[in-house]
Short mmCIF file of C-alpha atoms in Angstrom, two decimals:
data_model
loop_
_atom_site.label_atom_id
_atom_site.label_comp_id
_atom_site.label_asym_id
_atom_site.label_seq_id
_atom_site.Cartn_x
_atom_site.Cartn_y
_atom_site.Cartn_z
CA MET A 1 6.70 57.95 9.72
CA ARG A 2 5.02 56.29 12.64
CA VAL A 3 5.70 52.49 12.23
CA ALA A 4 4.69 50.03 14.96
CA LEU A 5 6.47 46.41 15.22
CA ASN A 6 3.66 44.08 16.57
CA PHE A 7 5.41 40.64 17.52
CA ALA A 8 5.13 38.54 20.43
CA SER A 9 8.83 38.56 21.57
CA VAL A 10 11.32 40.97 21.01
CA GLY A 11 15.08 40.38 21.73
CA ALA A 12 18.44 38.53 21.19
CA ARG A 13 17.98 36.05 24.12
CA ARG A 14 14.24 34.72 22.71
CA GLY A 15 15.68 33.64 19.65
CA GLY A 16 17.24 34.65 15.82
CA ALA A 17 13.83 35.86 14.87
CA GLU A 18 13.02 37.87 17.78
CA LYS A 19 16.52 39.41 17.50
CA TYR A 20 15.78 40.49 14.16
CA VAL A 21 12.97 42.25 15.23
CA SER A 22 15.12 44.77 17.50
CA THR A 23 17.46 44.56 14.98
CA LEU A 24 14.86 46.11 12.83
CA ALA A 25 13.41 48.49 15.10
CA ARG A 26 16.96 49.96 15.98
CA SER A 27 17.57 50.40 11.85
CA LEU A 28 13.73 52.42 11.65
CA ALA A 29 14.65 54.31 14.58
CA ALA A 30 18.24 55.20 12.99
CA ALA A 31 16.40 56.08 9.62
CA GLY A 32 14.33 58.61 11.38
CA HIS A 33 11.43 56.87 11.80
CA GLU A 34 9.42 57.27 15.00
CA VAL A 35 9.42 53.47 16.21
CA HIS A 36 6.54 51.98 18.28
CA ILE A 37 6.83 48.09 19.35
CA VAL A 38 3.69 46.33 20.46
CA ALA A 39 4.64 42.98 22.33
CA GLU A 40 4.67 40.66 25.02
CA HIS A 41 8.13 39.90 25.88
CA VAL A 42 10.61 42.97 25.36
CA ASP A 43 14.49 42.96 26.23
CA ARG A 44 14.51 47.13 26.44
CA SER A 45 18.09 46.94 26.74
CA GLU A 46 18.70 46.40 23.12
CA LEU A 47 16.64 49.01 21.84
CA PRO A 48 17.44 52.60 21.77
CA GLY A 49 15.84 55.08 24.15
CA ASP A 50 13.29 56.54 21.38
CA VAL A 51 11.88 53.12 20.96
CA ARG A 52 8.57 53.32 22.70
CA VAL A 53 7.60 50.02 23.76
CA HIS A 54 3.85 49.10 24.57
CA GLU A 55 4.10 45.90 26.51
CA VAL A 56 0.75 43.84 25.91
CA ARG A 57 0.30 41.12 28.50
CA PRO A 58 -2.90 39.26 28.91
CA ARG A 59 -3.96 37.81 32.32
CA LYS A 60 -2.90 34.03 32.19
CA LEU A 61 -6.09 32.09 32.56
CA PRO A 62 -5.75 28.57 34.56
CA GLY A 63 -6.52 25.81 32.07
CA LEU A 64 -6.61 27.88 29.45
CA ARG A 65 -2.91 28.55 28.32
CA TRP A 66 -3.82 27.33 24.75
CA LEU A 67 -6.09 30.35 24.22
CA HIS A 68 -3.09 32.62 24.84
CA PRO A 69 -2.20 33.39 21.16
CA TYR A 70 -5.31 34.59 20.82
CA ARG A 71 -5.78 36.62 23.60
CA PHE A 72 -2.39 38.17 22.94
CA ALA A 73 -3.48 38.92 19.19
CA ALA A 74 -6.75 40.21 20.31
CA ALA A 75 -4.86 42.66 22.82
CA SER A 76 -2.48 43.86 20.35
CA ALA A 77 -5.40 44.94 18.01
CA ARG A 78 -7.14 47.13 20.64
CA GLU A 79 -3.67 48.38 21.55
CA LEU A 80 -2.85 49.33 18.13
CA GLU A 81 -6.41 50.83 17.75
CA ARG A 82 -5.66 53.07 20.31
CA HIS A 83 -2.90 54.91 18.60
CA LYS A 84 -2.55 56.13 15.14
CA PHE A 85 0.08 54.60 13.02
CA ASP A 86 1.21 55.30 9.53
CA LEU A 87 2.09 51.83 8.94
CA VAL A 88 2.05 48.24 11.08
CA ILE A 89 4.31 45.34 10.77
CA GLY A 90 3.36 42.11 12.09
CA SER A 91 4.20 38.62 12.32
CA ALA A 92 1.68 36.10 11.16
CA HIS A 93 0.76 35.47 14.88
CA VAL A 94 -1.38 38.44 14.82
CA TRP A 95 -4.07 39.87 12.50
CA ARG A 96 -3.98 43.74 12.82
CA LYS A 97 -1.39 44.97 10.60
CA ASP A 98 -0.23 46.31 7.33
CA VAL A 99 2.44 44.11 6.42
CA CYS A 100 2.84 40.92 7.49
CA ILE A 101 6.56 39.71 7.92
CA PRO A 102 6.69 36.01 8.83
CA ILE A 103 9.79 35.27 10.39
CA HIS A 104 9.02 31.87 11.77
CA GLY A 105 6.96 31.17 8.46
CA CYS A 106 3.80 29.47 7.93
CA ARG A 107 2.65 27.41 10.85
CA ARG A 108 1.87 24.57 8.48
CA ALA A 109 5.20 24.29 7.00
CA LEU A 110 6.48 24.04 10.29
CA LEU A 111 4.61 21.17 11.72
CA ASP A 112 5.38 19.32 8.23
CA ASN A 113 9.12 19.70 8.96
CA ALA A 114 9.53 19.54 12.77
CA PRO A 115 8.41 15.60 13.05
CA GLU A 116 11.89 14.70 10.86
CA ARG A 117 13.87 15.27 13.44
CA PHE A 118 12.80 11.87 15.02
CA ARG A 119 14.13 8.68 13.13
CA SER A 120 11.49 6.58 14.05
CA ARG A 121 8.32 6.43 11.96
CA SER A 122 5.92 5.69 14.74
CA ALA A 123 7.60 8.78 16.76
CA ARG A 124 6.49 11.11 14.01
CA ALA A 125 3.10 9.80 13.22
CA LEU A 126 2.93 10.45 17.25
CA TRP A 127 4.08 13.87 17.47
CA ARG A 128 1.71 14.80 14.08
CA LEU A 129 -1.02 13.31 16.20
CA GLY A 130 -0.52 15.03 19.44
CA LYS A 131 0.02 18.38 17.17
CA LEU A 132 -3.33 17.78 15.60
CA ALA A 133 -5.16 17.10 18.94
CA ASN A 134 -3.47 20.23 20.37
CA PRO A 135 -5.91 23.38 20.97
CA LYS A 136 -3.22 25.72 20.81
CA GLN A 137 -2.18 24.98 17.23
CA TRP A 138 -6.03 25.37 16.40
CA VAL A 139 -5.32 28.77 17.65
CA TYR A 140 -2.51 29.27 15.31
CA ARG A 141 -4.22 28.17 12.18
CA TRP A 142 -7.40 30.29 12.72
CA ILE A 143 -5.34 33.29 12.96
CA GLU A 144 -3.54 32.80 10.19
CA ARG A 145 -6.37 31.71 8.35
CA ARG A 146 -8.28 34.71 9.35
CA GLN A 147 -5.63 37.20 8.17
CA PHE A 148 -5.68 35.56 4.87
CA ALA A 149 -9.24 34.62 4.29
CA GLN A 150 -10.17 38.27 2.84
CA ALA A 151 -9.23 40.05 0.08
CA GLY A 152 -7.47 43.16 1.18
CA GLY A 153 -5.35 41.20 3.89
CA PRO A 154 -2.00 42.20 4.76
CA LEU A 155 1.02 43.11 2.24
CA MET A 156 3.70 39.76 2.18
CA ILE A 157 6.99 40.55 2.88
CA VAL A 158 8.92 37.24 3.30
CA PRO A 159 12.52 36.13 4.11
CA SER A 160 13.16 33.70 1.52
CA ARG A 161 11.80 32.28 -1.45
CA ARG A 162 11.29 28.78 0.58
CA VAL A 163 8.58 30.54 2.74
CA ALA A 164 7.14 32.32 -0.34
CA GLU A 165 6.12 28.99 -1.56
CA GLU A 166 4.70 27.79 1.55
CA PHE A 167 2.33 30.53 1.88
CA ARG A 168 1.18 30.04 -1.60
CA ARG A 169 0.46 26.32 -0.88
CA TRP A 170 -0.99 26.67 2.35
CA HIS A 171 -2.88 30.13 1.92
CA ASP A 172 -3.35 30.38 -1.56
CA LEU A 173 -1.78 33.68 -1.73
CA GLU A 174 -1.38 35.95 -4.91
CA SER A 175 2.44 35.80 -6.20
CA ASP A 176 1.61 40.02 -7.00
CA MET A 177 0.91 40.88 -3.43
CA MET A 178 4.13 39.01 -1.95
CA ALA A 179 7.96 39.38 -2.17
CA VAL A 180 10.83 38.38 -0.94
CA VAL A 181 13.42 40.43 1.15
CA HIS A 182 15.83 38.71 3.28
CA LEU A 183 16.54 39.33 6.86
CA GLY A 184 19.53 41.68 7.59
CA VAL A 185 22.07 41.69 10.28
CA GLU A 186 24.28 44.47 11.70
CA PHE A 187 27.53 44.01 10.39
CA ASP A 188 29.12 46.62 12.56
CA ARG A 189 28.69 44.15 15.64
CA VAL A 190 30.58 41.59 13.71
CA ALA A 191 33.60 41.83 15.45
CA VAL A 192 36.34 39.29 14.07
CA ASP A 193 39.49 40.96 15.21
CA LEU A 194 42.42 38.89 16.35
CA GLY A 195 42.09 39.92 19.88
CA THR A 196 38.61 38.84 20.16
CA ARG A 197 39.29 35.41 18.69
CA GLU A 198 42.30 34.73 20.95
CA SER A 199 40.12 35.51 23.87
CA PHE A 200 37.24 33.78 23.02
CA ARG A 201 39.59 30.32 22.39
CA ARG A 202 41.60 30.52 25.20
CA TRP A 203 38.02 31.24 27.46
CA CYS A 204 37.30 27.60 25.75
CA GLY A 205 40.45 25.97 26.23
CA LEU A 206 41.34 26.00 22.48
CA ARG A 207 44.88 25.21 21.39
CA PRO A 208 46.43 27.31 18.86
CA ASP A 209 45.85 24.27 16.13
CA ASP A 210 42.42 23.20 16.91
CA VAL A 211 39.50 23.88 14.34
CA ALA A 212 36.43 25.00 16.23
CA VAL A 213 33.07 24.13 14.26
CA LEU A 214 30.29 26.12 15.63
CA PHE A 215 26.58 25.36 16.27
CA ALA A 216 24.55 27.96 17.61
CA ALA A 217 20.86 28.06 18.06
CA ARG A 218 18.10 28.46 20.58
CA ASN A 219 16.04 25.30 19.66
CA TYR A 220 18.81 22.32 19.63
CA ALA A 221 16.26 20.00 18.56
CA ILE A 222 14.66 21.57 15.19
CA LYS A 223 18.09 23.03 14.33
CA GLY A 224 19.68 19.78 14.14
CA LEU A 225 22.00 19.05 17.02
CA ALA A 226 21.23 15.72 17.44
CA PRO A 227 22.54 14.76 13.59
CA LEU A 228 25.66 16.69 14.21
CA LEU A 229 26.70 15.19 17.26
CA GLU A 230 26.17 11.75 15.43
CA SER A 231 28.07 13.26 12.60
CA PHE A 232 31.09 14.50 14.77
CA VAL A 233 31.78 10.90 15.87
CA GLY A 234 33.36 10.16 12.56
CA VAL A 235 34.82 13.92 12.28
CA ALA A 236 36.39 13.50 15.76
CA ARG A 237 38.43 10.13 14.59
CA ALA A 238 39.34 11.54 11.45
CA CYS A 239 40.33 15.01 12.52
CA PRO A 240 42.43 15.03 16.00
CA THR A 241 42.28 18.80 15.83
CA ALA A 242 38.11 19.05 15.58
CA ARG A 243 36.35 20.86 18.28
CA LEU A 244 32.89 21.41 18.53
CA LEU A 245 31.29 24.42 20.27
CA VAL A 246 27.77 24.47 21.08
CA CYS A 247 25.83 27.45 22.30
CA GLY A 248 22.72 29.30 22.36
CA SER A 249 20.54 27.54 25.26
CA ASN A 250 21.21 26.17 28.58
CA ARG A 251 18.34 23.35 28.11
CA ASP A 252 21.22 20.86 26.92
CA ALA A 253 21.07 18.31 29.59
CA SER A 254 20.01 15.35 26.92
CA TYR A 255 22.79 16.85 24.60
CA ARG A 256 25.18 16.36 27.02
CA ARG A 257 24.25 12.74 27.73
CA GLN A 258 24.09 11.82 24.46
CA ALA A 259 27.81 13.71 23.56
CA ALA A 260 28.73 11.38 26.44
CA ARG A 261 27.35 7.83 25.24
CA LEU A 262 28.92 8.97 21.98
CA GLY A 263 32.13 8.93 23.47
CA LEU A 264 32.81 12.61 22.71
CA HIS A 265 34.04 13.49 25.95
CA GLY A 266 36.88 16.55 25.25
CA ARG A 267 35.43 17.19 21.87
CA VAL A 268 32.44 19.10 22.40
CA GLN A 269 31.85 22.07 24.70
CA PHE A 270 28.64 23.36 25.50
CA LEU A 271 28.76 26.66 26.63
CA GLY A 272 24.93 27.59 27.10
CA PHE A 273 23.43 30.91 26.41
CA VAL A 274 25.97 33.25 25.40
CA LYS A 275 25.07 37.24 25.32
CA ASP A 276 27.36 38.04 22.35
CA LEU A 277 27.17 35.32 19.44
CA GLN A 278 29.98 37.50 17.37
CA GLU A 279 32.66 36.85 20.03
CA CYS A 280 32.04 32.89 19.12
CA LEU A 281 31.93 33.59 15.29
CA ALA A 282 35.11 35.26 15.38
CA GLY A 283 36.57 32.15 17.74
CA ALA A 284 34.94 29.60 15.04
CA ASP A 285 36.39 28.44 11.98
CA VAL A 286 33.35 26.52 10.34
CA VAL A 287 29.65 27.19 11.42
CA ALA A 288 27.52 24.17 11.41
CA LEU A 289 23.80 24.71 11.22
CA PRO A 290 21.79 21.08 9.77
CA THR A 291 18.47 22.37 10.66
CA PHE A 292 15.33 20.41 10.03
CA TYR A 293 13.58 23.98 9.12
CA ASP A 294 14.52 27.42 9.34
CA THR A 295 12.64 30.12 7.33
CA CYS A 296 15.86 32.18 6.92
CA SER A 297 18.77 31.41 9.95
CA LEU A 298 20.45 34.96 10.95
CA VAL A 299 23.23 32.51 11.94
CA VAL A 300 24.05 31.92 8.41
CA PHE A 301 23.76 35.58 7.68
CA GLU A 302 26.50 36.10 10.48
CA ALA A 303 28.64 33.35 9.56
CA LEU A 304 29.04 34.83 6.45
CA GLY A 305 29.76 38.23 7.39
CA ALA A 306 32.20 37.04 9.62
CA GLY A 307 33.92 35.25 6.40
CA VAL A 308 33.29 31.87 8.14
CA PRO A 309 32.30 29.37 5.77
CA VAL A 310 29.01 27.85 6.64
CA VAL A 311 27.31 24.08 6.17
CA THR A 312 23.60 23.84 6.68
CA THR A 313 20.71 22.07 5.00
CA ARG A 314 18.62 22.93 1.95
CA ALA A 315 15.73 23.05 4.76
CA ASN A 316 17.24 26.35 5.69
CA GLY A 317 15.78 29.05 3.65
CA ALA A 318 19.16 31.06 4.37
CA ALA A 319 20.65 28.23 2.11
CA GLU A 320 19.82 30.37 -0.84
CA LEU A 321 22.53 32.61 -0.09
CA VAL A 322 24.82 29.52 0.28
CA SER A 323 27.02 28.56 -3.12
CA ASP A 324 27.57 24.97 -2.40
CA GLY A 325 31.25 24.63 -2.45
CA ILE A 326 32.07 28.37 -3.12
CA ASN A 327 31.38 30.03 0.44
CA GLY A 328 30.28 26.97 2.33
CA TYR A 329 28.39 23.61 1.95
CA LEU A 330 24.60 22.46 1.63
CA ILE A 331 23.50 18.83 2.35
CA ASP A 332 20.37 17.37 1.90
CA LEU A 333 18.96 16.25 4.84
CA PRO A 334 19.82 16.27 8.55
CA TRP A 335 20.31 12.79 8.90
CA SER A 336 22.30 12.30 6.07
CA THR A 337 24.96 11.93 8.63
CA ASN A 338 27.77 10.90 6.23
CA GLN A 339 27.49 13.56 3.97
CA LEU A 340 27.36 16.17 6.84
CA ALA A 341 30.47 14.68 8.33
CA ASN A 342 32.44 14.64 5.11
CA ARG A 343 31.53 18.05 4.16
CA LEU A 344 33.15 19.20 7.68
CA GLN A 345 35.95 17.20 7.27
CA ARG A 346 37.07 18.82 4.10
CA LEU A 347 37.14 22.16 5.75
CA ILE A 348 38.90 20.83 9.23
CA LEU A 349 41.17 19.55 7.34
CA ASP A 350 42.03 22.00 4.66
CA ALA A 351 43.03 25.75 5.68
CA ARG A 352 43.43 26.68 2.67
CA LEU A 353 39.81 25.99 1.52
CA ARG A 354 38.64 27.64 4.62
CA GLN A 355 40.21 30.75 3.28
CA GLN A 356 38.86 30.70 0.19
CA MET A 357 35.34 29.82 1.40
CA GLY A 358 35.56 32.71 4.17
CA GLN A 359 36.61 35.30 1.48
CA GLN A 360 33.73 34.00 -0.54
CA ALA A 361 31.52 34.53 1.93
CA ARG A 362 32.73 38.35 2.81
CA ILE A 363 31.90 39.35 -0.53
CA ARG A 364 28.21 38.19 -0.36
CA ALA A 365 27.91 40.10 3.34
CA PRO A 366 27.25 43.51 2.05
CA GLY A 367 24.05 42.70 0.59
CA LEU A 368 22.91 40.96 4.11
CA ALA A 369 23.52 44.30 6.07
CA ILE A 370 20.35 45.37 7.90
CA GLU A 371 20.52 48.85 6.23
CA SER A 372 20.09 46.94 2.90
CA SER A 373 17.24 44.85 4.49
CA VAL A 374 14.87 47.73 5.41
CA ARG A 375 15.64 50.06 2.45
CA LYS A 376 14.09 47.13 0.41
CA THR A 377 11.30 46.47 3.11
CA LEU A 378 10.32 50.12 2.50
CA ALA A 379 10.79 50.27 -1.40
CA THR A 380 8.53 46.87 -1.42
CA ILE A 381 5.96 48.06 0.85
CA GLY A 382 5.60 51.10 -1.29
CA ARG A 383 5.45 48.98 -4.32
CA LEU A 384 3.09 46.55 -3.23
CA HIS A 385 0.46 49.29 -2.05
CA ARG A 386 1.01 50.92 -5.59
CA ARG A 387 0.03 47.59 -7.07
CA ARG A 388 -2.79 46.95 -5.07
CA ALA A 389 -4.19 50.17 -5.80
CA ALA A 390 -3.96 49.92 -9.57
#
């Protein structure tokens, strides 16, 4: 089958969702399909040679950056029309596709949840006003409405039940044209061996009895680093062996200043962008992701596969895979800092509890493999097509 993946960016360097697209491309190619990627930015080093890349890069127009999402979607549609594909899978930010996998979720839902990272009510109101006045957001909303405005729109394969509910709410989509298939990860790349663990911890300067809490994300603001740092003040006081490792982005200056203001010198390490997250997971004892919004965080999947207990929020679509108190902990809100600190302290102070939760995490992991996700995705596409025909 000739399959095209139409997403703006592809590759781990650009975020967890973009990492999933490259993983999906590799898995489809390994399953024997002819895979094409139509995108603006592609990390080719992550793709096998038989995956064909069609770069779509609309010329930047001075003063019209806000129009760029539309111009990319239109240019993608033209490129796809030049070729004959059996199946086109795209994001919610393009309109020429047979199947939509909205890895970034519903735009309206993101805009509803993102301002919660501001504690001040006035700051939240100003942020919302700014987005309402931003023409780039008008373009994104127009693209979403266009694809769902008429009968025969794309079949929807959403990464979590949370995202399914958001699309039903904001776009009045029928449930029988939508299915939930969780994203998947390549567990053969999750190398949690003693040698990797020891070398990573030496590189970080960790002592043998230190308990490493890992925060990994591209967007530190939306993924809740600020409340995590605030929570870690109490954790550091109660747990002398606790260390917080922050990785995923080099844009961390404001968070370094926050950590300094909170007196966390020597207790928090900023690692910047890391090429191989699996090395970080090998050296970590707990993963913390108090996100304000996430469709289905791949970091949670990777942590479960590595046997590392997770602490995350109910605003994370991947929370559906975390059984509270069994393979991790769920907190209500990122700013529930006392609750977050309490759950982290339990795990840091109790090595047996970490081990038990890690074992439960591994039990859940096989169903989260990319091979399983691809099989379910292709089977679901066939089922939805038959349902629509009937």
